Amino acid sequence: MTASRLVLEPTGDLVALTRALCDLPSVSGDEAAIADAIEVALRRYPHLEVLRDGAAVVARTRLGRSARVVVAGHLDTVPIAGNLPTTLTGAGAGAQLWGRGTVDMKGGVAIQVALAAALTAPTRDVTWVFYDNEEVAADRSGLGRIAGNHPDWLAADFAVLCEPSDAGIEGGCNGTLRVEVRVPGVAAHSARSWLGTNAIHGAAEVLRRLAAYVAADVEVDGLVYREGMNAVLVRGGVATNVIPDECVVTVNYRFAPSRSVAAATAHVRELFAGFEVTVTDAASGARPGLGAPAAADFAAAVLARTGGRPAPKLGWTDVARFAALGIPAVNFGPGDPLLAHTDDEHCAVRQLHLCYDALRSWLTT
Amino acid sequence: MTASRLVLEPTGDLVALTRALCDLPSVSGDEAAIADAIEVALRRYPHLEVLRDGAAVVARTRLGRSARVVVAGHLDTVPIAGNLPTTLTGAGAGAQLWGRGTVDMKGGVAIQVALAAALTAPTRDVTWVFYDNEEVAADRSGLGRIAGNHPDWLAADFAVLCEPSDAGIEGGCNGTLRVEVRVPGVAAHSARSWLGTNAIHGAAEVLRRLAAYVAADVEVDGLVYREGMNAVLVRGGVATNVIPDECVVTVNYRFAPSRSVAAATAHVRELFAGFEVTVTDAASGARPGLGAPAAADFAAAVLARTGGRPAPKLGWTDVARFAALGIPAVNFGPGDPLLAHTDDEHCAVRQLHLCYDALRSWLTT
């Protein structure tokens, strides 16, 4: 099958639809073909208004309902690793779908496509959002681009992001901050080391504070967010006979959504008092937002279908972009997030159906 | 002037000879032209037997004296840094010769060439050794190659290496040992850091021991050698969202010549007990060897000419190769060793003459 000939059958078998979406490689930056296929498939349905921006597709009902919800997912994957085309193992309750994208997040996208086609008269107006470039630097994000170009396309009372969450609601997300802690030194030949100042030895105190740091568990709107403060990179030294004149420790702080970026930055600066700290990357977290009426209804629908209670999301996801737009948002999708990006990425077929059913139930009752 | 036309005048002006040797670029691996020039120049003197091995030249008297000494120097330099051709500043006692090689070690080589030509009947037989590839990995050393191919060429009771020593005798040298101290960890996404084990945090203890280490001063044969124990490189982490699964600290131990490599290795392993330690590079030091009769005479001649008493050499030099051959050896040459390899490398002209005079005095009385 070539990209130009991919024809999606939104109302057919959900597993077949998921496989078709996975088998069309769509690594970040190369999502045009999959966006084309989704756009063509959804334009067949007169209850949907279909919009396009680059490799992003938006399809929405215009029923004049009192509430509107966004259900969103990204089209791109991380690079494939010899794990396409997909394979199916087992049967019945034990069936598993293997391959790149089965978890992150073509299962969620397949559910969106299928429900967008099937739900001609949802009880809430729905905006189905399919976007590009989620797995790369934030400034390339298709969702960010839409928010800039067409903010009205994202207007909603609540958003569900179909990121893998093991078919349970994961609310909000931690924020993330990266800083470089720089320790200076004075270079010298290592045969005359006393003429220099060893920057790597100076970094001992930075690592000591990190090793001694006890990360907090922070309750936000009833969910407990576990934080983390970690060195992720360390670099120092230029040659094996030179006393190093610089050592840089890159630290990643994952912080609860009740803290602002400014508060998180102040906390890190306090931790490394006495050292030069440079912020290189920062993104706010998102509060779980489960107090919103649409969110409470959604949580009830999921609880009824899956038995799952909301849990905190620990990694950063695009729910934070919705939070920044003032739209409460949660993650809810098939697949174990720990398997995302792994070479043995695979998803339980049962979760595809569970998530489909829960969303359908919520949007039809 | 092209390389093929360089004609040396061994018995002319010493500064002009030094400049000619500097101005012919001879970065390690590219010493053939300078070796040719020295070979051609010295073959004119019937009191010398001239031998050649690759880009190394050996010229020796065969007078049947009761003692034989080696006077040796390397022909290569580290890469030039826009600091050639040489320039001369000042005059009289303040004259300075600037440029790559003026310190390390074309001044010493010029003195060797000049004295080899001038001393037709030295009081000791002399073997003048000019060799290639000193500034690179030890296994490329021209001196090591000669020791392997023609051990008889190096036979002697004592050796002087004309490395820069500020015109004072520097005896022996420290040994050097490099090890990698590896701290393992367990990778995880930094959003779920508690699932991993942070190798960089684990390295805090390695750096703590290094920062707390107090290097020893060790007296050997009357000279005090200052040791050093330093991290020279640290590397850890693979990405800014991954808990690092490995951190490697490269440590350079400079140890007094009274310690063997085995003893130095044991000391480092003890210091980093509990961590994986891999030796990557080791070279013995050399005791000063000033007890040998030829060495004592030499020290007296230098003291008389320059007023300088022997001092310990701290960096590793090829005196350790002579020590390994059972030949006591010292460093003695013009130029401040702290200026070696620097962009503003320069040598006091006065030291060229001082060293020439001291060696001439020793070899003629």
XYZ file of C-alpha atoms in Angstrom:
730
model
C 0.000 0.000 0.000
C 1.417 3.394 -0.860
C 0.640 6.476 1.140
C -1.478 7.990 -1.600
C -3.743 4.972 -1.723
C -4.486 4.652 2.005
C -8.254 4.545 2.375
C -9.554 4.506 5.927
C -12.811 2.789 6.858
C -13.869 4.746 9.986
C -16.906 2.624 10.712
C -15.255 -0.748 10.116
C -13.198 -2.879 12.492
C -11.435 -0.754 15.128
C -8.338 -2.955 15.191
C -8.014 -2.851 11.399
C -8.351 0.931 11.522
C -5.656 1.173 14.213
C -3.328 -1.042 12.168
C -3.858 1.011 9.012
C -2.945 4.182 10.929
C 0.152 2.539 12.439
C 1.348 0.932 9.205
C 1.536 4.265 7.436
C 4.824 5.601 8.861
C 4.324 9.090 10.217
C 7.418 10.071 12.133
C 7.346 13.714 13.283
C 7.624 16.000 10.256
C 6.217 13.382 7.889
C 2.503 13.414 8.788
C 1.052 14.828 5.552
C -0.076 11.443 4.167
C -1.852 10.360 7.342
C -3.487 13.783 7.695
C -4.664 13.503 4.067
C -6.174 10.076 4.747
C -8.062 11.303 7.812
C -9.254 14.465 6.081
C -10.562 12.485 3.078
C -12.241 9.915 5.316
C -14.058 12.467 7.485
C -15.163 14.754 4.619
C -17.561 11.959 3.691
C -19.647 12.689 6.792
C -22.035 15.639 6.430
C -22.432 16.060 10.194
C -18.803 17.187 10.385
C -17.164 20.448 9.391
C -13.587 19.548 8.386
C -10.771 22.095 8.656
C -7.094 21.819 7.777
C -3.906 23.583 8.898
C -0.657 22.094 7.590
C -0.588 18.459 8.646
C -3.321 18.982 11.233
C -7.004 18.168 10.706
C -9.938 19.412 12.772
C -13.448 17.980 12.386
C -16.323 19.361 14.417
C -20.051 19.056 14.899
C -22.150 22.223 14.887
C -25.285 21.090 16.676
C -25.696 24.085 18.953
C -25.262 21.975 22.092
C -24.862 23.820 25.392
C -21.350 22.410 25.839
C -18.471 21.678 23.493
C -15.636 19.275 24.173
C -12.361 18.709 22.353
C -11.077 15.173 21.824
C -7.526 15.414 20.550
C -4.586 13.264 19.536
C -1.293 13.615 17.718
C -0.564 11.909 14.422
C 3.197 11.546 14.705
C 5.320 8.821 16.249
C 8.906 8.593 17.329
C 11.129 6.841 14.732
C 10.163 3.277 13.893
C 12.517 0.556 15.128
C 11.938 -2.377 12.808
C 8.547 -2.725 14.502
C 6.277 -2.025 11.530
C 4.050 -3.276 10.005
C 2.017 -4.138 13.075
C 1.459 -7.708 14.179
C -1.399 -9.173 16.170
C -0.839 -11.897 18.755
C -3.298 -13.833 20.876
C -7.046 -13.704 20.607
C -10.052 -12.597 22.608
C -9.266 -10.899 25.904
C -5.558 -11.638 25.469
C -5.112 -10.121 21.998
C -2.213 -7.678 21.682
C -1.346 -5.350 18.843
C 2.409 -4.822 18.396
C 4.373 -2.104 16.658
C 5.367 1.555 16.651
C 2.407 3.773 17.424
C 0.166 1.075 18.868
C 0.528 2.794 22.255
C 1.640 6.320 21.379
C -0.904 6.959 20.006
C -2.570 5.512 16.939
C -5.020 3.540 19.099
C -6.345 6.816 20.465
C -6.388 8.359 16.984
C -8.317 5.364 15.614
C -10.940 5.779 18.351
C -11.237 9.470 17.487
C -11.698 8.744 13.763
C -14.221 5.996 14.446
C -16.304 8.051 16.892
C -16.110 11.199 14.763
C -17.729 9.213 11.944
C -20.187 7.271 14.079
C -21.516 9.980 16.399
C -23.779 12.002 14.154
C -25.640 13.524 17.089
C -23.488 13.570 20.233
C -25.026 15.047 23.384
C -22.228 17.608 23.450
C -20.744 19.320 20.427
C -17.384 17.698 19.734
C -14.261 19.085 18.105
C -12.034 16.217 16.950
C -8.437 17.432 16.696
C -5.634 15.514 14.897
C -2.267 17.274 14.972
C 1.344 16.894 13.955
C 4.747 17.196 15.653
C 4.002 16.319 19.237
C 7.106 14.140 19.706
C 9.603 16.916 18.954
C 10.587 20.348 20.271
C 7.633 22.285 21.658
C 7.994 25.102 19.126
C 7.155 22.697 16.282
C 3.909 21.493 17.877
C 0.946 21.361 15.505
C -1.378 21.974 18.455
C 0.553 25.095 19.353
C 0.362 26.215 15.720
C -3.436 25.803 15.641
C -3.764 27.679 18.914
C -1.858 30.544 17.298
C -3.487 30.488 13.840
C -7.072 29.538 14.725
C -7.750 29.860 18.456
C -11.501 29.453 17.767
C -10.919 25.883 16.508
C -9.923 24.863 20.044
C -12.683 26.679 21.956
C -14.242 24.179 24.387
C -15.445 23.608 27.931
C -13.296 20.522 28.413
C -10.722 18.492 26.512
C -9.776 14.832 26.416
C -6.340 14.009 25.046
C -6.270 10.390 23.870
C -2.673 9.828 25.005
C -2.014 6.346 26.408
C -3.164 6.189 30.018
C -3.829 2.464 30.365
C -7.497 3.194 29.711
C -7.818 5.230 32.904
C -8.237 8.965 33.316
C -4.965 10.687 34.090
C -5.580 14.197 35.205
C -3.381 17.198 34.653
C 0.347 16.782 34.480
C 3.536 17.768 36.220
C 5.476 20.717 34.941
C 9.069 20.379 33.811
C 12.044 22.668 34.231
C 15.584 22.178 32.989
C 18.522 24.152 34.295
C 22.264 24.042 33.828
C 24.269 24.371 37.014
C 27.720 25.619 36.077
C 30.779 25.173 38.271
C 33.802 27.194 37.150
C 37.439 26.249 37.624
C 40.888 27.322 36.523
C 42.720 25.225 33.934
C 46.231 23.927 34.561
C 48.358 21.014 33.470
C 47.437 17.998 35.582
C 51.126 17.520 36.446
C 50.918 20.853 38.288
C 47.350 20.619 39.458
C 47.842 22.995 42.399
C 48.131 25.848 39.903
C 44.522 25.248 38.879
C 41.076 24.866 40.435
C 39.274 21.652 39.618
C 35.730 22.385 38.417
C 34.721 18.721 38.581
C 35.751 18.529 42.229
C 33.717 21.709 42.715
C 30.668 19.901 41.317
C 30.808 17.420 44.215
C 28.623 19.767 46.233
C 26.063 20.062 43.404
C 25.765 16.278 43.195
C 25.666 15.978 46.978
C 22.641 18.269 47.153
C 20.928 16.310 44.365
C 21.632 12.950 45.982
C 20.319 14.224 49.321
C 17.213 15.861 47.833
C 13.933 14.270 48.850
C 11.296 14.804 46.171
C 7.853 15.834 47.364
C 4.465 14.208 46.845
C 2.001 17.046 46.301
C -1.787 16.718 46.422
C -3.574 18.861 43.848
C -7.376 18.765 43.501
C -7.467 15.343 45.135
C -4.701 13.720 43.075
C -1.159 13.173 44.352
C 1.649 14.300 42.044
C 5.074 12.826 42.621
C 7.884 15.200 41.857
C 11.461 14.479 40.776
C 14.748 16.409 40.875
C 17.437 14.756 38.781
C 20.758 15.347 37.121
C 20.234 14.171 33.555
C 23.590 15.197 32.073
C 27.018 16.037 33.420
C 29.911 17.279 31.349
C 33.315 18.442 32.459
C 36.922 18.384 31.310
C 38.674 18.807 27.985
C 41.630 16.411 28.055
C 43.114 13.772 30.319
C 46.079 15.974 31.275
C 44.256 19.220 31.989
C 42.595 20.350 35.214
C 39.020 21.085 34.091
C 37.946 24.717 34.104
C 34.222 24.005 33.818
C 31.722 21.381 34.868
C 28.055 21.669 33.907
C 25.313 19.607 35.501
C 21.957 19.637 33.685
C 19.097 19.148 36.123
C 15.501 18.272 35.277
C 12.888 19.215 37.866
C 9.441 17.690 37.408
C 7.112 19.710 39.596
C 3.519 19.418 40.711
C 0.927 21.465 38.784
C 0.212 23.549 41.867
C 3.597 25.226 41.380
C 4.177 27.864 38.737
C 7.284 27.839 36.556
C 8.452 30.888 38.496
C 8.022 29.086 41.825
C 9.754 25.989 40.466
C 12.644 28.106 39.206
C 12.984 29.834 42.564
C 13.015 26.451 44.285
C 15.825 25.181 42.055
C 17.828 28.378 42.468
C 17.506 28.034 46.227
C 18.624 24.395 46.076
C 21.745 25.388 44.155
C 22.446 28.602 46.035
C 26.045 29.640 45.483
C 26.168 28.217 41.953
C 25.388 29.752 38.578
C 21.981 28.433 37.442
C 20.683 28.949 33.890
C 17.161 27.937 32.875
C 17.240 26.171 29.485
C 13.679 24.851 29.208
C 10.443 25.254 31.161
C 6.833 24.160 30.762
C 3.993 24.636 33.228
C 2.119 21.653 34.531
C -1.662 21.445 34.444
C -4.036 20.991 37.346
C -6.262 17.966 36.897
C -9.338 20.108 36.288
C -11.708 17.365 37.371
C -13.984 19.858 39.110
C -15.436 21.076 35.787
C -18.941 19.657 35.111
C -17.987 18.077 31.769
C -14.969 16.527 33.457
C -17.050 15.099 36.297
C -19.479 13.572 33.799
C -16.594 12.090 31.876
C -15.024 10.628 35.002
C -18.351 9.051 35.909
C -18.724 7.530 32.428
C -15.229 6.078 32.546
C -15.745 4.740 36.071
C -18.944 3.010 34.941
C -17.289 1.407 31.894
C -13.800 0.590 33.147
C -13.959 0.764 36.931
C -11.038 3.188 36.803
C -10.743 6.211 39.086
C -8.791 9.278 37.987
C -5.058 9.237 38.689
C -2.372 11.902 38.304
C -0.411 12.091 35.048
C 3.268 12.400 35.841
C 4.820 13.162 32.477
C 4.212 16.411 30.658
C 1.578 16.211 27.898
C -0.395 18.636 25.805
C -3.076 18.828 28.494
C -0.849 21.640 29.738
C -1.470 23.536 26.465
C -5.207 23.268 27.042
C -4.765 24.337 30.653
C -2.865 27.384 29.386
C -5.876 28.161 27.130
C -8.155 27.931 30.158
C -9.615 24.575 29.126
C -9.595 21.767 31.727
C -8.120 18.663 30.127
C -7.309 15.061 30.964
C -5.471 12.180 29.326
C -7.513 9.120 28.471
C -6.437 6.514 25.965
C -5.503 2.891 25.328
C -2.018 1.527 26.008
C 0.457 1.365 28.855
C 2.421 4.630 28.775
C 5.527 2.806 30.003
C 5.618 0.989 26.650
C 5.537 4.197 24.605
C 8.693 4.685 22.508
C 10.014 1.207 23.358
C 11.051 -1.323 20.749
C 8.389 -3.730 22.001
C 5.582 -1.185 22.014
C 2.243 -3.034 22.111
C -1.324 -2.422 23.191
C -4.050 -4.689 24.549
C -6.870 -4.853 21.989
C -9.274 -4.945 24.913
C -8.220 -1.403 25.886
C -9.010 -0.114 22.397
C -12.587 -1.272 22.802
C -12.848 -0.128 26.442
C -11.783 3.397 25.596
C -14.035 3.511 22.540
C -16.994 2.403 24.636
C -16.325 4.839 27.479
C -16.034 7.840 25.152
C -19.076 6.755 23.172
C -21.086 6.357 26.363
C -20.053 9.786 27.629
C -20.896 11.498 24.322
C -24.241 9.819 23.807
C -25.901 9.954 27.218
C 62.695 28.711 2.527
C 61.373 25.264 1.629
C 62.011 22.227 3.740
C 64.374 20.690 1.228
C 66.629 23.739 1.214
C 67.074 24.162 4.990
C 70.805 24.286 5.642
C 71.855 24.430 9.279
C 75.020 26.176 10.444
C 75.857 24.315 13.668
C 78.806 26.473 14.608
C 77.201 29.809 13.796
C 74.945 31.964 15.968
C 72.987 29.889 18.496
C 69.889 32.083 18.277
C 69.863 31.894 14.476
C 70.204 28.115 14.706
C 67.302 27.915 17.165
C 65.126 30.066 14.926
C 65.933 27.959 11.866
C 64.880 24.826 13.761
C 61.657 26.479 14.982
C 60.726 28.015 11.644
C 60.701 24.633 9.935
C 57.296 23.318 11.117
C 57.719 19.868 12.591
C 54.478 18.905 14.283
C 54.492 15.290 15.506
C 54.471 12.934 12.517
C 56.043 15.502 10.211
C 59.674 15.524 11.415
C 61.380 14.051 8.318
C 62.586 17.405 6.960
C 64.100 18.573 10.240
C 65.722 15.171 10.788
C 67.185 15.368 7.254
C 68.613 18.818 7.962
C 70.271 17.684 11.198
C 71.601 14.488 9.634
C 73.113 16.406 6.697
C 74.608 19.025 8.999
C 76.258 16.536 11.360
C 77.582 14.205 8.647
C 80.053 16.988 7.820
C 81.899 16.315 11.110
C 84.318 13.387 10.977
C 84.409 13.043 14.788
C 80.779 11.913 14.714
C 79.238 8.618 13.679
C 75.746 9.496 12.370
C 72.920 6.944 12.496
C 69.334 7.181 11.342
C 66.095 5.420 12.245
C 62.964 6.851 10.654
C 62.768 10.511 11.591
C 65.304 10.039 14.409
C 69.001 10.883 14.156
C 71.770 9.695 16.471
C 75.299 11.149 16.311
C 78.013 9.809 18.582
C 81.691 10.141 19.355
C 83.770 6.968 19.573
C 86.784 8.149 21.544
C 87.001 5.217 23.935
C 86.345 7.373 26.987
C 85.671 5.590 30.279
C 82.148 7.013 30.422
C 79.433 7.694 27.853
C 76.562 10.078 28.256
C 73.430 10.599 26.187
C 72.198 14.109 25.458
C 68.746 13.837 23.929
C 65.887 15.925 22.652
C 62.767 15.536 20.604
C 62.278 17.167 17.208
C 58.497 17.509 17.201
C 56.271 20.249 18.510
C 52.588 20.481 19.304
C 50.568 22.169 16.508
C 51.569 25.721 15.674
C 49.139 28.450 16.675
C 49.861 31.337 14.335
C 53.100 31.753 16.269
C 55.617 31.007 13.533
C 57.954 32.228 12.145
C 59.735 33.181 15.331
C 60.183 36.756 16.402
C 62.884 38.283 18.592
C 62.101 41.048 21.070
C 64.362 43.043 23.333
C 68.139 42.950 23.362
C 70.993 41.884 25.584
C 69.932 40.256 28.875
C 66.257 40.951 28.131
C 66.112 39.375 24.656
C 63.268 36.907 24.170
C 62.637 34.516 21.313
C 58.931 33.956 20.610
C 57.130 31.189 18.762
C 56.124 27.536 18.748
C 59.036 25.363 19.794
C 61.150 28.084 21.345
C 60.531 26.436 24.736
C 59.505 22.885 23.838
C 62.146 22.221 22.696
C 64.037 23.638 19.742
C 66.302 25.645 22.045
C 67.539 22.405 23.567
C 67.868 20.799 20.137
C 69.885 23.775 18.864
C 72.281 23.440 21.801
C 72.661 19.726 21.043
C 73.404 20.381 17.352
C 75.867 23.160 18.165
C 77.766 21.161 20.807
C 77.738 17.971 18.730
C 79.566 19.879 16.006
C 81.838 21.894 18.287
C 83.007 19.253 20.765
C 85.445 17.190 18.732
C 87.074 15.724 21.846
C 84.710 15.762 24.812
C 85.975 14.339 28.099
C 83.165 11.774 28.004
C 81.947 10.003 24.921
C 78.656 11.592 23.938
C 75.665 10.143 22.095
C 73.524 12.990 20.722
C 69.975 11.750 20.202
C 67.319 13.588 18.163
C 63.964 11.827 18.012
C 60.443 12.155 16.716
C 56.913 11.870 18.146
C 57.373 12.836 21.756
C 54.236 15.004 21.933
C 51.828 12.191 21.049
C 50.761 8.796 22.366
C 53.601 6.917 24.025
C 53.455 4.033 21.552
C 54.491 6.371 18.696
C 57.613 7.630 20.511
C 60.741 7.741 18.376
C 62.839 7.197 21.514
C 60.864 4.072 22.328
C 61.344 2.884 18.742
C 65.123 3.332 18.944
C 65.196 1.517 22.291
C 63.456 -1.390 20.594
C 65.324 -1.406 17.263
C 68.822 -0.407 18.401
C 69.223 -0.639 22.177
C 73.014 -0.222 21.786
C 72.497 3.319 20.411
C 71.225 4.408 23.821
C 73.824 2.641 25.990
C 75.198 5.194 28.486
C 76.105 5.853 32.110
C 73.887 8.920 32.341
C 71.485 10.902 30.205
C 70.539 14.553 29.949
C 67.215 15.342 28.299
C 67.226 18.924 27.047
C 63.542 19.493 27.871
C 62.753 22.993 29.146
C 63.629 23.244 32.834
C 64.241 26.974 33.170
C 67.976 26.241 32.811
C 68.031 24.280 36.066
C 68.432 20.562 36.603
C 65.115 18.851 37.140
C 65.638 15.353 38.382
C 63.489 12.346 37.733
C 59.783 12.744 37.211
C 56.448 11.817 38.695
C 54.609 8.830 37.333
C 51.134 9.145 35.877
C 48.140 6.868 36.089
C 44.718 7.322 34.515
C 41.684 5.392 35.604
C 38.002 5.485 34.802
C 35.717 5.244 37.797
C 32.362 3.978 36.578
C 29.113 4.476 38.449
C 26.201 2.429 37.117
C 22.549 3.367 37.237
C 19.207 2.267 35.842
C 17.621 4.283 33.037
C 14.069 5.585 33.314
C 12.037 8.471 31.974
C 12.786 11.535 34.070
C 9.028 12.037 34.578
C 9.055 8.737 36.517
C 12.507 9.011 38.010
C 11.763 6.709 40.944
C 11.693 3.798 38.504
C 15.391 4.372 37.778
C 18.652 4.815 39.656
C 20.521 8.023 38.921
C 24.177 7.263 38.075
C 25.173 10.926 38.236
C 23.809 11.209 41.772
C 25.792 8.056 42.520
C 28.950 9.826 41.376
C 28.553 12.392 44.174
C 30.535 10.103 46.460
C 33.351 9.727 43.888
C 33.669 13.501 43.613
C 33.428 13.908 47.375
C 36.424 11.621 47.877
C 38.376 13.506 45.216
C 37.544 16.915 46.671
C 38.549 15.713 50.147
C 41.783 14.044 48.988
C 44.968 15.665 50.255
C 47.832 15.064 47.843
C 51.159 14.060 49.363
C 54.591 15.653 49.104
C 57.087 12.803 48.844
C 60.852 13.126 49.304
C 62.851 10.916 46.951
C 66.675 11.003 46.933
C 66.634 14.472 48.476
C 64.066 16.036 46.140
C 60.430 16.622 47.081
C 57.820 15.443 44.578
C 54.362 16.927 44.799
C 51.615 14.535 43.865
C 48.153 15.226 42.452
C 44.848 13.317 42.288
C 42.363 14.898 39.936
C 39.204 14.277 38.002
C 40.059 15.351 34.463
C 36.846 14.294 32.711
C 33.313 13.471 33.756
C 30.626 12.201 31.450
C 27.130 11.046 32.269
C 23.645 11.055 30.779
C 22.199 10.553 27.320
C 19.245 12.935 27.059
C 17.553 15.627 29.109
C 14.509 13.462 29.845
C 16.272 10.226 30.816
C 17.629 9.191 34.202
C 21.286 8.448 33.432
C 22.351 4.823 33.627
C 26.088 5.517 33.677
C 28.488 8.176 34.887
C 32.225 7.874 34.287
C 34.820 9.977 36.075
C 38.317 9.893 34.573
C 40.950 10.439 37.249
C 44.608 11.299 36.706
C 46.967 10.420 39.538
C 50.446 11.936 39.353
C 52.574 9.967 41.776
C 56.064 10.296 43.220
C 58.804 8.190 41.570
C 59.232 6.182 44.770
C 55.888 4.504 44.019
C 55.538 1.786 41.397
C 52.658 1.762 38.951
C 51.304 -1.232 40.872
C 51.435 0.654 44.162
C 49.839 3.711 42.578
C 47.072 1.566 41.118
C 46.418 -0.065 44.480
C 46.242 3.368 46.102
C 43.649 4.577 43.594
C 41.615 1.381 43.899
C 41.589 1.835 47.659
C 40.500 5.455 47.324
C 37.560 4.424 45.151
C 36.686 1.270 47.048
C 33.153 0.207 46.202
C 33.352 1.539 42.643
C 34.431 -0.093 39.392
C 37.933 1.195 38.539
C 39.540 0.586 35.125
C 43.148 1.578 34.406
C 43.387 3.244 30.990
C 46.960 4.551 30.993
C 49.994 4.202 33.223
C 53.633 5.281 33.135
C 56.242 4.883 35.844
C 58.005 7.883 37.239
C 61.793 8.108 37.473
C 63.896 8.632 40.559
C 66.170 11.657 40.224
C 69.280 9.490 39.918
C 71.552 12.277 41.114
C 73.689 9.820 43.074
C 75.414 8.544 39.913
C 78.967 9.964 39.466
C 78.265 11.450 36.026
C 75.118 13.027 37.438
C 76.965 14.535 40.393
C 79.602 16.028 38.057
C 76.883 17.441 35.879
C 75.066 18.984 38.836
C 78.321 20.594 39.964
C 78.952 22.026 36.481
C 75.453 23.477 36.307
C 75.708 24.882 39.829
C 78.964 26.586 38.904
C 77.569 28.114 35.721
C 73.997 28.973 36.690
C 73.879 28.862 40.481
C 70.951 26.439 40.185
C 70.466 23.475 42.493
C 68.616 20.361 41.320
C 64.830 20.410 41.711
C 62.177 17.746 41.163
C 60.492 17.444 37.767
C 56.770 17.160 38.251
C 55.519 16.314 34.782
C 56.270 13.024 33.103
C 59.109 13.171 30.577
C 61.267 10.688 28.694
C 63.733 10.566 31.594
C 61.411 7.776 32.726
C 62.297 5.815 29.564
C 65.984 6.117 30.418
C 65.254 5.127 34.012
C 63.482 2.033 32.671
C 66.657 1.234 30.664
C 68.702 1.538 33.864
C 70.218 4.879 32.872
C 69.963 7.735 35.398
C 68.623 10.792 33.616
C 67.733 14.415 34.291
C 66.009 17.240 32.463
C 68.086 20.310 31.696
C 67.207 22.854 29.060
C 66.303 26.442 28.275
C 62.797 27.794 28.662
C 60.085 28.013 31.304
C 58.141 24.740 31.140
C 54.935 26.586 32.084
C 55.116 28.313 28.688
C 55.364 25.053 26.747
C 52.393 24.510 24.402
C 50.989 27.987 25.074
C 50.150 30.462 22.346
C 52.684 32.912 23.740
C 55.512 30.378 24.024
C 58.803 32.252 24.345
C 62.287 31.682 25.703
C 64.894 33.997 27.224
C 67.886 34.117 24.897
C 70.049 34.288 27.997
C 68.949 30.766 28.946
C 70.014 29.402 25.553
C 73.557 30.589 26.227
C 73.531 29.519 29.888
C 72.551 25.967 29.030
C 75.021 25.806 26.173
C 77.816 26.981 28.471
C 76.943 24.591 31.287
C 76.827 21.553 29.008
C 80.029 22.603 27.255
C 81.782 23.076 30.584
C 80.676 19.676 31.835
C 81.765 17.895 28.648
C 85.155 19.587 28.361
C 86.544 19.523 31.896
